[in-house]
PDB file of C-alpha atoms and ligand atoms in Angstrom:
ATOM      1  CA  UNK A  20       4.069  -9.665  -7.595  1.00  0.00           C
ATOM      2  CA  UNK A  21       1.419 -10.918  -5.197  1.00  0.00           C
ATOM      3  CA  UNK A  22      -1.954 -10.434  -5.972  1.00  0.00           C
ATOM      4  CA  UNK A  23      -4.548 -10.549  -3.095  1.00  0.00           C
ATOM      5  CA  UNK A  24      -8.455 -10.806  -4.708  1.00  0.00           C
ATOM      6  CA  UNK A  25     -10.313  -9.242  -1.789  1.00  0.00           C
ATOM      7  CA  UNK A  26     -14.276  -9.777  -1.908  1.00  0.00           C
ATOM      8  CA  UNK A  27     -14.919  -5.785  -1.071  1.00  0.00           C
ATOM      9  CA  UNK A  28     -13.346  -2.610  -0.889  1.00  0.00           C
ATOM     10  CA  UNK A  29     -14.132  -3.003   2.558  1.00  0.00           C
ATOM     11  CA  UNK A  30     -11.797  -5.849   3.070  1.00  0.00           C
ATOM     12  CA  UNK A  31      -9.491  -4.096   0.848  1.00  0.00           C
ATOM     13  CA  UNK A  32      -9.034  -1.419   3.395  1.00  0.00           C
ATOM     14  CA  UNK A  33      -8.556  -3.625   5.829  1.00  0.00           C
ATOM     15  CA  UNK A  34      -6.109  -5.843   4.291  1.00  0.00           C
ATOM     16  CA  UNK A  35      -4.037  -3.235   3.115  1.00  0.00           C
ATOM     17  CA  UNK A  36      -3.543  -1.300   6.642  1.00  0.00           C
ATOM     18  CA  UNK A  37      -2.800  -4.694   7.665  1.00  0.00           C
ATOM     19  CA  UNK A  38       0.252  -4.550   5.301  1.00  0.00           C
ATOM     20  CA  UNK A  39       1.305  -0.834   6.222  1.00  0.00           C
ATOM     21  CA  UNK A  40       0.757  -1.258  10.106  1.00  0.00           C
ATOM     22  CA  UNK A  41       3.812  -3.754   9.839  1.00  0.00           C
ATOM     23  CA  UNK A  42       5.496  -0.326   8.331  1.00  0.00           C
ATOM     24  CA  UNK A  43       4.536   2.159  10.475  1.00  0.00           C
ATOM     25  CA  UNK A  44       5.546   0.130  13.809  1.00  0.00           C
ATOM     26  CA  UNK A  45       8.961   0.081  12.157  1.00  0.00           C
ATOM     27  CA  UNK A  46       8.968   4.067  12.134  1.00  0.00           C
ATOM     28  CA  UNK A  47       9.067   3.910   7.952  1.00  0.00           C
ATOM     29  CA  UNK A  48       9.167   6.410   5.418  1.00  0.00           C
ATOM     30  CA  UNK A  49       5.442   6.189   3.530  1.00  0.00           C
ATOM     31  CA  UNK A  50       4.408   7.131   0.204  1.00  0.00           C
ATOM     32  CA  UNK A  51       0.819   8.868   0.179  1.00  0.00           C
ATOM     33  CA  UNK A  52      -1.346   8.482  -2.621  1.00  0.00           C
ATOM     34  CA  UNK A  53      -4.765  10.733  -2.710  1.00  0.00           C
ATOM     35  CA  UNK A  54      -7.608   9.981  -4.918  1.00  0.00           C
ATOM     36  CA  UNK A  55     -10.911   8.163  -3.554  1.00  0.00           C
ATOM     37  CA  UNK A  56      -8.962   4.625  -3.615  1.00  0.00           C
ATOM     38  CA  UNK A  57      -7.001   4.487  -0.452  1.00  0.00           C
ATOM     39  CA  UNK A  58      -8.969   6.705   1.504  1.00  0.00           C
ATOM     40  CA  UNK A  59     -10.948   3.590   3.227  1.00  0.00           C
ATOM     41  CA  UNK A  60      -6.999   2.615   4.119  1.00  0.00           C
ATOM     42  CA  UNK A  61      -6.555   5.856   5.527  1.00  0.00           C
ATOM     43  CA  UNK A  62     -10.123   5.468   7.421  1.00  0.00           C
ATOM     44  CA  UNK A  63      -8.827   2.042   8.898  1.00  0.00           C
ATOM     45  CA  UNK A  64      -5.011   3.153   9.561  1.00  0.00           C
ATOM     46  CA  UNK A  65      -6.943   6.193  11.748  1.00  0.00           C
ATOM     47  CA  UNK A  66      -9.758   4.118  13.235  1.00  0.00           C
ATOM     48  CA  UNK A  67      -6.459   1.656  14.272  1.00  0.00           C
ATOM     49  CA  UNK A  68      -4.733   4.764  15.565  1.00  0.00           C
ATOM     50  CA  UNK A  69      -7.522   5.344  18.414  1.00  0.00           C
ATOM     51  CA  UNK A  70      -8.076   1.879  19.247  1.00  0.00           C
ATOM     52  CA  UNK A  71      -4.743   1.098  19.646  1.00  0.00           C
ATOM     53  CA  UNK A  72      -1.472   1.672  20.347  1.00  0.00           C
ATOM     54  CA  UNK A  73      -0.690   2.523  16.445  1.00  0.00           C
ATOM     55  CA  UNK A  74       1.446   5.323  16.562  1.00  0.00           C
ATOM     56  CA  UNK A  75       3.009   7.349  13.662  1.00  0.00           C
ATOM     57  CA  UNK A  76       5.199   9.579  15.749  1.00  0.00           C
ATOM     58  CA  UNK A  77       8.439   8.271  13.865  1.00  0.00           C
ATOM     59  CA  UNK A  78       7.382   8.249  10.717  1.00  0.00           C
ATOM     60  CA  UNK A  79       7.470  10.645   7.539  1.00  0.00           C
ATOM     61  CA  UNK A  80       5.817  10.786   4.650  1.00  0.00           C
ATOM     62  CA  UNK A  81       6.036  11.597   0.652  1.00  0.00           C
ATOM     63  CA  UNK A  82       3.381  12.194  -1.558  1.00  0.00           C
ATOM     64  CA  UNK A  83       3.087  11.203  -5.103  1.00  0.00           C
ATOM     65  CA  UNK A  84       2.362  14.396  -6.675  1.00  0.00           C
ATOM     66  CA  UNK A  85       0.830  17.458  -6.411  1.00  0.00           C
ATOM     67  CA  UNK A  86      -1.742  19.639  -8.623  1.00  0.00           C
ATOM     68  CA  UNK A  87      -0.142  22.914 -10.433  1.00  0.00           C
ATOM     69  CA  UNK A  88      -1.679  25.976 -10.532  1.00  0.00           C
ATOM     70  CA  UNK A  89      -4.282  25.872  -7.814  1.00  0.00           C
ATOM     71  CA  UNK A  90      -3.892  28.434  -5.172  1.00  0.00           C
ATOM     72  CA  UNK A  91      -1.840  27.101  -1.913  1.00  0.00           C
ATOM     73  CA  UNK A  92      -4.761  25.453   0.692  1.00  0.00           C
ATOM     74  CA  UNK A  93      -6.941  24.787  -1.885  1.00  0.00           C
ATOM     75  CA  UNK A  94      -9.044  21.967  -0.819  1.00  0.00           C
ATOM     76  CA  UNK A  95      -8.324  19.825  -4.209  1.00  0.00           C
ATOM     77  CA  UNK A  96      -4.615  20.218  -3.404  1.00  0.00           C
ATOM     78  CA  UNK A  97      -3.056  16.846  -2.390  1.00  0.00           C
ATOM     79  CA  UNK A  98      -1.275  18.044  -0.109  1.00  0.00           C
ATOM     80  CA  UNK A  99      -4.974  19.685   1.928  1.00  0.00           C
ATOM     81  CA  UNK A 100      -6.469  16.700   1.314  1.00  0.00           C
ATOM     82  CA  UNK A 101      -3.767  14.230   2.747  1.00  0.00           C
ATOM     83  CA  UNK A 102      -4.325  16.706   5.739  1.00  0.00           C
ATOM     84  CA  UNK A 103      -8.143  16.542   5.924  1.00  0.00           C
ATOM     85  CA  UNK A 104      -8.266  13.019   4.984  1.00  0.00           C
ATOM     86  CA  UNK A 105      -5.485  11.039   6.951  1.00  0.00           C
ATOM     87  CA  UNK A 106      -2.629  12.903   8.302  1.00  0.00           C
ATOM     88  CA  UNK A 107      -4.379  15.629  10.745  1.00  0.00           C
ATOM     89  CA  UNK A 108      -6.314  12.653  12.359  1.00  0.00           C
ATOM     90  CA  UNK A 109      -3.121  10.806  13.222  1.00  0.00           C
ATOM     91  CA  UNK A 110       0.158  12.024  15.593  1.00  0.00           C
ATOM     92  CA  UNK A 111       2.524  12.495  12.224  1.00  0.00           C
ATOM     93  CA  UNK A 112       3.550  16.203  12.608  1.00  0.00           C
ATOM     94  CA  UNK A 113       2.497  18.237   9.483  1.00  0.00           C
ATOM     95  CA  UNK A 114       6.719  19.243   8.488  1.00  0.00           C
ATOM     96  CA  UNK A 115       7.273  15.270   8.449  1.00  0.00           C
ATOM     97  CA  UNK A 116       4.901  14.975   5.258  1.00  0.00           C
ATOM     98  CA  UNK A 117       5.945  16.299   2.214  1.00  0.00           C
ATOM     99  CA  UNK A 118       5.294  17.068  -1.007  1.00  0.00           C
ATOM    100  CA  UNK A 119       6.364  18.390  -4.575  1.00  0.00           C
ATOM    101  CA  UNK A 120       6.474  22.271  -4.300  1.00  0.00           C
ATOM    102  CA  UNK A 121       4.028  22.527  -7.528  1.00  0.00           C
ATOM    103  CA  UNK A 122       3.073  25.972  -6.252  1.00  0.00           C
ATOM    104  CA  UNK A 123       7.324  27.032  -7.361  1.00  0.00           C
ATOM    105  CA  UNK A 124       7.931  29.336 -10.239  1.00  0.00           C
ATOM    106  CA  UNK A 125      10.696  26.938 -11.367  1.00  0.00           C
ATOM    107  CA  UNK A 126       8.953  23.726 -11.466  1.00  0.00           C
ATOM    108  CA  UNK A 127      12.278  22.001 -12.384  1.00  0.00           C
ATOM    109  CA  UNK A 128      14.091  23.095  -9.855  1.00  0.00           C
ATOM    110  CA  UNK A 129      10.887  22.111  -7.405  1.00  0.00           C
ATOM    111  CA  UNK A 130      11.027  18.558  -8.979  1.00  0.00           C
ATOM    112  CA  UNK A 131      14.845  17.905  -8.421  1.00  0.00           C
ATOM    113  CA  UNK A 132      14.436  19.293  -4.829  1.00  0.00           C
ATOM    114  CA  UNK A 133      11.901  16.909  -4.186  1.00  0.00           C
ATOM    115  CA  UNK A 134      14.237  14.131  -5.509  1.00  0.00           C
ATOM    116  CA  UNK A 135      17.073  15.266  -2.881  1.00  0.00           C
ATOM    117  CA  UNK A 136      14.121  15.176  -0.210  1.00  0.00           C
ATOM    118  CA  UNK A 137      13.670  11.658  -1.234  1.00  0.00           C
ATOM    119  CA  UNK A 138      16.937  10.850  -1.823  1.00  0.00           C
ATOM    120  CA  UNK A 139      17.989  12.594   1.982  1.00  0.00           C
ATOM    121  CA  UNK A 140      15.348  10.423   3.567  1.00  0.00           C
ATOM    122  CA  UNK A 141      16.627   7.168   2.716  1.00  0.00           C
ATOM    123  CA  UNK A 142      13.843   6.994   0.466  1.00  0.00           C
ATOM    124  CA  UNK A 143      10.656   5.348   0.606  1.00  0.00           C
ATOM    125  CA  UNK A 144      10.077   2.235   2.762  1.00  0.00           C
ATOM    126  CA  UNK A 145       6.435   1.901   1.274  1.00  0.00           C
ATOM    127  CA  UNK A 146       4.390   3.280  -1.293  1.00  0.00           C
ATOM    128  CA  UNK A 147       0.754   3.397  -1.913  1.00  0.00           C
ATOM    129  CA  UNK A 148      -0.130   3.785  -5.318  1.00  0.00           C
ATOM    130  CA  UNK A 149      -3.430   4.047  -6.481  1.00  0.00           C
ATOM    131  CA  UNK A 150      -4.449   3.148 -10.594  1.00  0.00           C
ATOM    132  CA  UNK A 151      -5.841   5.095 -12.988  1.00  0.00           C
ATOM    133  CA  UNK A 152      -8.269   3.807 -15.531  1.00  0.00           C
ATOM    134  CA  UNK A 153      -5.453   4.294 -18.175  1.00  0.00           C
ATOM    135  CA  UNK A 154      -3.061   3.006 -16.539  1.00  0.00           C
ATOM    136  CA  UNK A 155      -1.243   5.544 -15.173  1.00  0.00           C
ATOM    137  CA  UNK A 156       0.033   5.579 -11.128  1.00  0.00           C
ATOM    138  CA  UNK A 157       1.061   8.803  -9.770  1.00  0.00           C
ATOM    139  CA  UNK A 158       0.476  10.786 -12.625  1.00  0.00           C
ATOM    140  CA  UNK A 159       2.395   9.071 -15.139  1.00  0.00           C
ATOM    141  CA  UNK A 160       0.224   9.056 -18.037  1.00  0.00           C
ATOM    142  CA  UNK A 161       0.546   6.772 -20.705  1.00  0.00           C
ATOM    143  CA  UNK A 162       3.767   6.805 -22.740  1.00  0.00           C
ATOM    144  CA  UNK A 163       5.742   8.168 -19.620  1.00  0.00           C
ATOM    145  CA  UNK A 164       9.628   6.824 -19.561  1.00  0.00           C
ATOM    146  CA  UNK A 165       9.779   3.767 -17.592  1.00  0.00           C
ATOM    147  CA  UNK A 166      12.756   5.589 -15.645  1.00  0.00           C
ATOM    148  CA  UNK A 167      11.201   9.076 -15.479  1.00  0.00           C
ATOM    149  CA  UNK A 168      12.056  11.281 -12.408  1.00  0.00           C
ATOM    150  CA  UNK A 169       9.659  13.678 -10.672  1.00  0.00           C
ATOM    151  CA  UNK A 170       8.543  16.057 -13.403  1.00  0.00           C
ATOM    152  CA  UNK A 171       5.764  18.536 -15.188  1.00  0.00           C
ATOM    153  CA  UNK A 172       3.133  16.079 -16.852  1.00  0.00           C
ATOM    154  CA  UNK A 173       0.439  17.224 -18.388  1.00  0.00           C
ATOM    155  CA  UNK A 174      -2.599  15.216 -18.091  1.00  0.00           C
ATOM    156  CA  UNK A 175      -4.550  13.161 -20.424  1.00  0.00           C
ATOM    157  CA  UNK A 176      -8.076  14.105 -20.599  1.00  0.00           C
ATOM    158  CA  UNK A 177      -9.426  10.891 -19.165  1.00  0.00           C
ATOM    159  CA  UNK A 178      -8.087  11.602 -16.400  1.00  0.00           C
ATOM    160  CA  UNK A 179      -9.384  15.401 -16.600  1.00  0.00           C
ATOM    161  CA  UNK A 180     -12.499  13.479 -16.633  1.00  0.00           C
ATOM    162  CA  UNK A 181     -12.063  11.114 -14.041  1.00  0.00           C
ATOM    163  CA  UNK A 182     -11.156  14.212 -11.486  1.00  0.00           C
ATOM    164  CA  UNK A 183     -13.470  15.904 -12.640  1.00  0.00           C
ATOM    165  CA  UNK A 184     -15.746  14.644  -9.680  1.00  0.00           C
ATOM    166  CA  UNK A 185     -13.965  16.407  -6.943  1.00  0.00           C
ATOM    167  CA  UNK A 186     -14.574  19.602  -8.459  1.00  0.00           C
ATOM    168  CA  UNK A 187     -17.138  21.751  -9.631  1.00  0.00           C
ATOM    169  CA  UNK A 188     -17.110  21.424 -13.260  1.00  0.00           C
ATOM    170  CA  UNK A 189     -14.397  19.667 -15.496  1.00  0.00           C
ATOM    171  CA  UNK A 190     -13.106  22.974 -16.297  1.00  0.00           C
ATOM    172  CA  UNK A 191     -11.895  23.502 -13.047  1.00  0.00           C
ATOM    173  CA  UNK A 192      -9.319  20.681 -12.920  1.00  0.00           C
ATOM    174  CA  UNK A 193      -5.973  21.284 -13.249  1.00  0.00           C
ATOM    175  CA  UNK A 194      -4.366  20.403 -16.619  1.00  0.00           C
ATOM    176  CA  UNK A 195      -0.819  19.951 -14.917  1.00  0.00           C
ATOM    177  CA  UNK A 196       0.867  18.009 -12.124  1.00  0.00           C
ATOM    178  CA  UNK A 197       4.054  17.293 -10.707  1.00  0.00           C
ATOM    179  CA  UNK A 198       4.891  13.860 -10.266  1.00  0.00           C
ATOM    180  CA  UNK A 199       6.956  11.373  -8.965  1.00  0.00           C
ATOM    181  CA  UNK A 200       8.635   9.475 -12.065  1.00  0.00           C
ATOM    182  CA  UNK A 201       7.984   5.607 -12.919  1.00  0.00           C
ATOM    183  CA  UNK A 202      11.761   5.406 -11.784  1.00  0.00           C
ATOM    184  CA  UNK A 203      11.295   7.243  -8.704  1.00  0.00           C
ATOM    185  CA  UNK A 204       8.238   4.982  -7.522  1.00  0.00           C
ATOM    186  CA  UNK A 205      10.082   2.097  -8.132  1.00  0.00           C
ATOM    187  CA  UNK A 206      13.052   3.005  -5.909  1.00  0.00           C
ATOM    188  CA  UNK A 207      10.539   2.622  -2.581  1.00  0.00           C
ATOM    189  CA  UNK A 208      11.328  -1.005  -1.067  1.00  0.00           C
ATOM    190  CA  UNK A 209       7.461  -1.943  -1.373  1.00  0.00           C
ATOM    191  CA  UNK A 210       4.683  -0.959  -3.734  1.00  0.00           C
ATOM    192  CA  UNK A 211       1.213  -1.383  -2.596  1.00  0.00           C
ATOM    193  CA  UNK A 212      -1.061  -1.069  -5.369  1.00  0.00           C
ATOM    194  CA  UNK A 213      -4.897  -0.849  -4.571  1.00  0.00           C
ATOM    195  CA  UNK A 214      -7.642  -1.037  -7.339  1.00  0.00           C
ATOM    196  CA  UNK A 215     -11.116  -1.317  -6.655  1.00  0.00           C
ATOM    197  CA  UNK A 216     -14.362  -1.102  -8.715  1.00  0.00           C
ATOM    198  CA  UNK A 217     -15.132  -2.156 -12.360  1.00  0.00           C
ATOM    199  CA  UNK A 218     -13.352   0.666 -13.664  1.00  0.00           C
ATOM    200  CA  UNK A 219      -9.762  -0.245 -13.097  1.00  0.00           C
ATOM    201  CA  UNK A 220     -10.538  -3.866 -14.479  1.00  0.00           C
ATOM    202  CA  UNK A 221      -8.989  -3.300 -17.527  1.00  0.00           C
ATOM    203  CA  UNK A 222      -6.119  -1.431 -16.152  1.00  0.00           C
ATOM    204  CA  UNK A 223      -5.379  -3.696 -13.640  1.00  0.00           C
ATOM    205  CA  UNK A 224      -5.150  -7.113 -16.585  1.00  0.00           C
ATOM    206  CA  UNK A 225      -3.117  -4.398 -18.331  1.00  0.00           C
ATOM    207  CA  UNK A 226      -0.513  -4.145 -15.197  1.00  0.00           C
ATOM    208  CA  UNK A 227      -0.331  -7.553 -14.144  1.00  0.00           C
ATOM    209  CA  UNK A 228      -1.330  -9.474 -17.620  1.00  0.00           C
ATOM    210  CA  UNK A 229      -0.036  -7.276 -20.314  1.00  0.00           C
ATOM    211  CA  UNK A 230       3.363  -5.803 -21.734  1.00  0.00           C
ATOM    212  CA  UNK A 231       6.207  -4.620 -19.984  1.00  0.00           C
ATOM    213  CA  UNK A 232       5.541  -1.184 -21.661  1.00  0.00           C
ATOM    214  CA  UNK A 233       5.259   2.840 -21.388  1.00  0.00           C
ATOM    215  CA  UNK A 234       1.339   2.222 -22.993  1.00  0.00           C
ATOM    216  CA  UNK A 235       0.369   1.201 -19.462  1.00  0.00           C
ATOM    217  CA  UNK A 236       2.707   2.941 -17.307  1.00  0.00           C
ATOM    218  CA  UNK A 237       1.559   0.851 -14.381  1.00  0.00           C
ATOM    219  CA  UNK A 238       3.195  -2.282 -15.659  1.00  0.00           C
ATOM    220  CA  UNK A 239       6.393  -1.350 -14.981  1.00  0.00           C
ATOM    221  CA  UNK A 240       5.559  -3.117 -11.207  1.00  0.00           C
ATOM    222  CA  UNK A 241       6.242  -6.303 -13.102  1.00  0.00           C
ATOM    223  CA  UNK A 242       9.908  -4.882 -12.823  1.00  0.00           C
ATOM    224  CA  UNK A 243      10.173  -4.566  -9.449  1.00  0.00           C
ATOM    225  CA  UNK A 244      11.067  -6.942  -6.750  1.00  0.00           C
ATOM    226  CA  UNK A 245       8.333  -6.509  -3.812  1.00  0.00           C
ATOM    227  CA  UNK A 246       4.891  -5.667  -5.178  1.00  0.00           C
ATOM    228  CA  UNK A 247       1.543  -6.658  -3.545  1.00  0.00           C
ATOM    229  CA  UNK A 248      -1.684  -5.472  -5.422  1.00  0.00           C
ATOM    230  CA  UNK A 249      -4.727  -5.616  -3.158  1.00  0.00           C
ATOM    231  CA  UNK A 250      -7.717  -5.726  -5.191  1.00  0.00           C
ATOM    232  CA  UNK A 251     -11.665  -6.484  -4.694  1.00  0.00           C
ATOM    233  CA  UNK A 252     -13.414  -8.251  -7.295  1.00  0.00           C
ATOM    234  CA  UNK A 253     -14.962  -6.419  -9.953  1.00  0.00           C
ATOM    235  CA  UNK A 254     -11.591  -4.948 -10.365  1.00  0.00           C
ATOM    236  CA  UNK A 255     -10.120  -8.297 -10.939  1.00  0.00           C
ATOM    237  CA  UNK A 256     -12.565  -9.242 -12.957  1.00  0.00           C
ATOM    238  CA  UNK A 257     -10.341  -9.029 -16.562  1.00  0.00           C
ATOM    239  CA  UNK A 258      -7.312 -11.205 -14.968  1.00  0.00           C
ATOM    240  CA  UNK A 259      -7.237 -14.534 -16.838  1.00  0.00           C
ATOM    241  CA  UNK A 260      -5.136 -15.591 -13.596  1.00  0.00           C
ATOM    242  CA  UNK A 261      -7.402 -14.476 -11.082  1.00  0.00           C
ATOM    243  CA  UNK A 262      -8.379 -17.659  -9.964  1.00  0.00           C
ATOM    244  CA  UNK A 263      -4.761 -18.532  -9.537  1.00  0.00           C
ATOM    245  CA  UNK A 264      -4.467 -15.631  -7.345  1.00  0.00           C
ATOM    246  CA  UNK A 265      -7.491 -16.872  -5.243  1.00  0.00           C
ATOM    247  CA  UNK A 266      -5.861 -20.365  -4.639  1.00  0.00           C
ATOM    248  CA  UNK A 267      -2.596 -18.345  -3.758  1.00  0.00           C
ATOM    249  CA  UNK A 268      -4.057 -16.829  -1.098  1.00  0.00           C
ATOM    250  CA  UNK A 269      -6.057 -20.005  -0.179  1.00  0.00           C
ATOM    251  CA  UNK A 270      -2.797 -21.712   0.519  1.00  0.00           C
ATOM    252  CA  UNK A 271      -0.691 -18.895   1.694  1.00  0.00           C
ATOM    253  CA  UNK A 272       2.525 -20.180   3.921  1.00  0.00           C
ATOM    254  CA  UNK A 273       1.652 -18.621   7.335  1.00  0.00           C
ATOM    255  CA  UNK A 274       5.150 -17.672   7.718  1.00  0.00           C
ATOM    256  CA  UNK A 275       5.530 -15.871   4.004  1.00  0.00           C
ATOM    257  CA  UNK A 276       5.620 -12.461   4.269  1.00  0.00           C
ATOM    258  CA  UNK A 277       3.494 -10.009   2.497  1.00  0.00           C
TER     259      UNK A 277
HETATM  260  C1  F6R B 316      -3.096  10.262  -6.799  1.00  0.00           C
HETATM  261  C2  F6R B 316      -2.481   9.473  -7.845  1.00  0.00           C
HETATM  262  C3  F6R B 316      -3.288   8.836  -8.922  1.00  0.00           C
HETATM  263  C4  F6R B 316      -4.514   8.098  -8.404  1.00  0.00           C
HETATM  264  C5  F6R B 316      -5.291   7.496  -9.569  1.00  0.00           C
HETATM  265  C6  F6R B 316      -6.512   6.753  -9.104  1.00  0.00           C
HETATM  266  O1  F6R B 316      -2.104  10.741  -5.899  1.00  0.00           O
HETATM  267  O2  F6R B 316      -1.285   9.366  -7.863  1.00  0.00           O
HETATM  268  O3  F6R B 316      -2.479   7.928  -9.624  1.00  0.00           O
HETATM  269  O4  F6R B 316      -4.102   7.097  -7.512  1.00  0.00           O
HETATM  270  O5  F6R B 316      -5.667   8.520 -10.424  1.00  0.00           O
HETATM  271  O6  F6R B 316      -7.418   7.645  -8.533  1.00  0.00           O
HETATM  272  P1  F6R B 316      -8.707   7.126  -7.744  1.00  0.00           P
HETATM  273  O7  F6R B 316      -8.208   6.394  -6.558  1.00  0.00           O
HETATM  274  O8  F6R B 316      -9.422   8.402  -7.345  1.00  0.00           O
HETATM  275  O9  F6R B 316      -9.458   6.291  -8.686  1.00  0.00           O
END
């Protein structure tokens, strides 16, 4: 796992588009995440688009998950707001993103569907994951299987909380979501986890620092092969090895990959 200490979320952004332009020339399969952390990524990977010749005309993408029970278009719905925030600004044609049907009377049958989409598309080249403040990515809450496929999950009220802000009142945020698994995440070739803020500090020493265990679903990236975790500071700030991280970077081979 590499662990890049940025000094912003600004640099962040920047650092992480970076890292998924490398992708996108390649015509690769992304994984979306929504929530507030990625969208200065998205900002930068769309600012990129007009300035250059960035071009996401052979690529698709996945989301993570999807909210259940709000009405189709509804602006909270991850799949709108991938649309509003990154993918309507870009030349990615809307039937080459997709996303778990969560609006499907059998929700089962929506989540294995969604695992043959993945499955179909050669699966996911890179994934952006964002972290909750309990740990959870996607919306694997804590004491999700370490292998779990997509799925109903139900979710903890911290995280009711945390959403809260991007609706009206807490009442108004859905109690249920359909996620990718911890074993379906893990199958993409790269994860790309971004944390920023001091509210994922703990979360983030959790992931990187703590157990191997379903109590922070997010460590389970200490599992997998290719992993870079783009962080700014206050967000690092409970990593005993964060200055071991800085000196990383400091002497980073030119010719090492990300
Ligand atoms: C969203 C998702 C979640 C968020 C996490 C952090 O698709 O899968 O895991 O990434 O809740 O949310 P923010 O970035 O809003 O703090």
């Amino acid at each position: 796992m590499e662990i890049v200490i940025m000094e912003n979320a600004q640099q962040v952004a920047h650092r992480a588009s970076d890292v998924i332009e490398l992708y996108v020339r390649r015509g690769a399969t992304l994984g979306l995440a929504t929530g507030s952390t990625p969208l200065e990524t998205y900002k930068e990977l769309i600012r990129r688009h007009h300035a250059t010749d960035l071009s996401f005309a052979e690529c698709r993408a996945f989301l993570l998950d999807e909210y259940v029970g709000l009405p189709q278009g509804h602006p909270q719905g991850y799949r709108e707001t991938i649309r509003r925030e990154f993918t309507r600004h870009i030349d990615i044609s809307d039937d080459q993103v997709h996303g778990p049907d969560a609006s499907a009377e059998d929700v089962r049958a929506a989540a294995l569907t969604y695992e043959r989409q993945l499955l179909a598309a050669g699966g996911v080249d890179i994934q952006i994951l964002g972290l909750g403040t309990d740990g959870h990515i996607g919306f694997n809450e804590p004491g999700s299987s370490l292998v779990s496929r997509t799925r109903l999950k139900t979710l903890h009220p911290q995280t009711v909380q945390d959403n809260a802000r991007f609706f009206e009142s807490p009442q108004q945020v859905p109690r249920h979501v359909l996620t990718q698994g911890l074993g379906t995440i893990v199958d993409a070739g790269h994860l790309l986890l971004l944390a920023t803020g001091p509210t994922k500090s703990a979360a983030l020493a959790a992931l990187s620092e703590g157990p191997l265990s379903a109590a922070c679903p997010a460590s389970v990236l200490q599992w997998h092969p290719h992993v870079t975790v783009i962080s700014d500071e206050p967000a690092a700030a409970e990593m005993k090895l964060r200055h071991y991280h800085r000196a990383v970077l400091a002497q980073k081979p030119p010719r090492q990959p990300h």
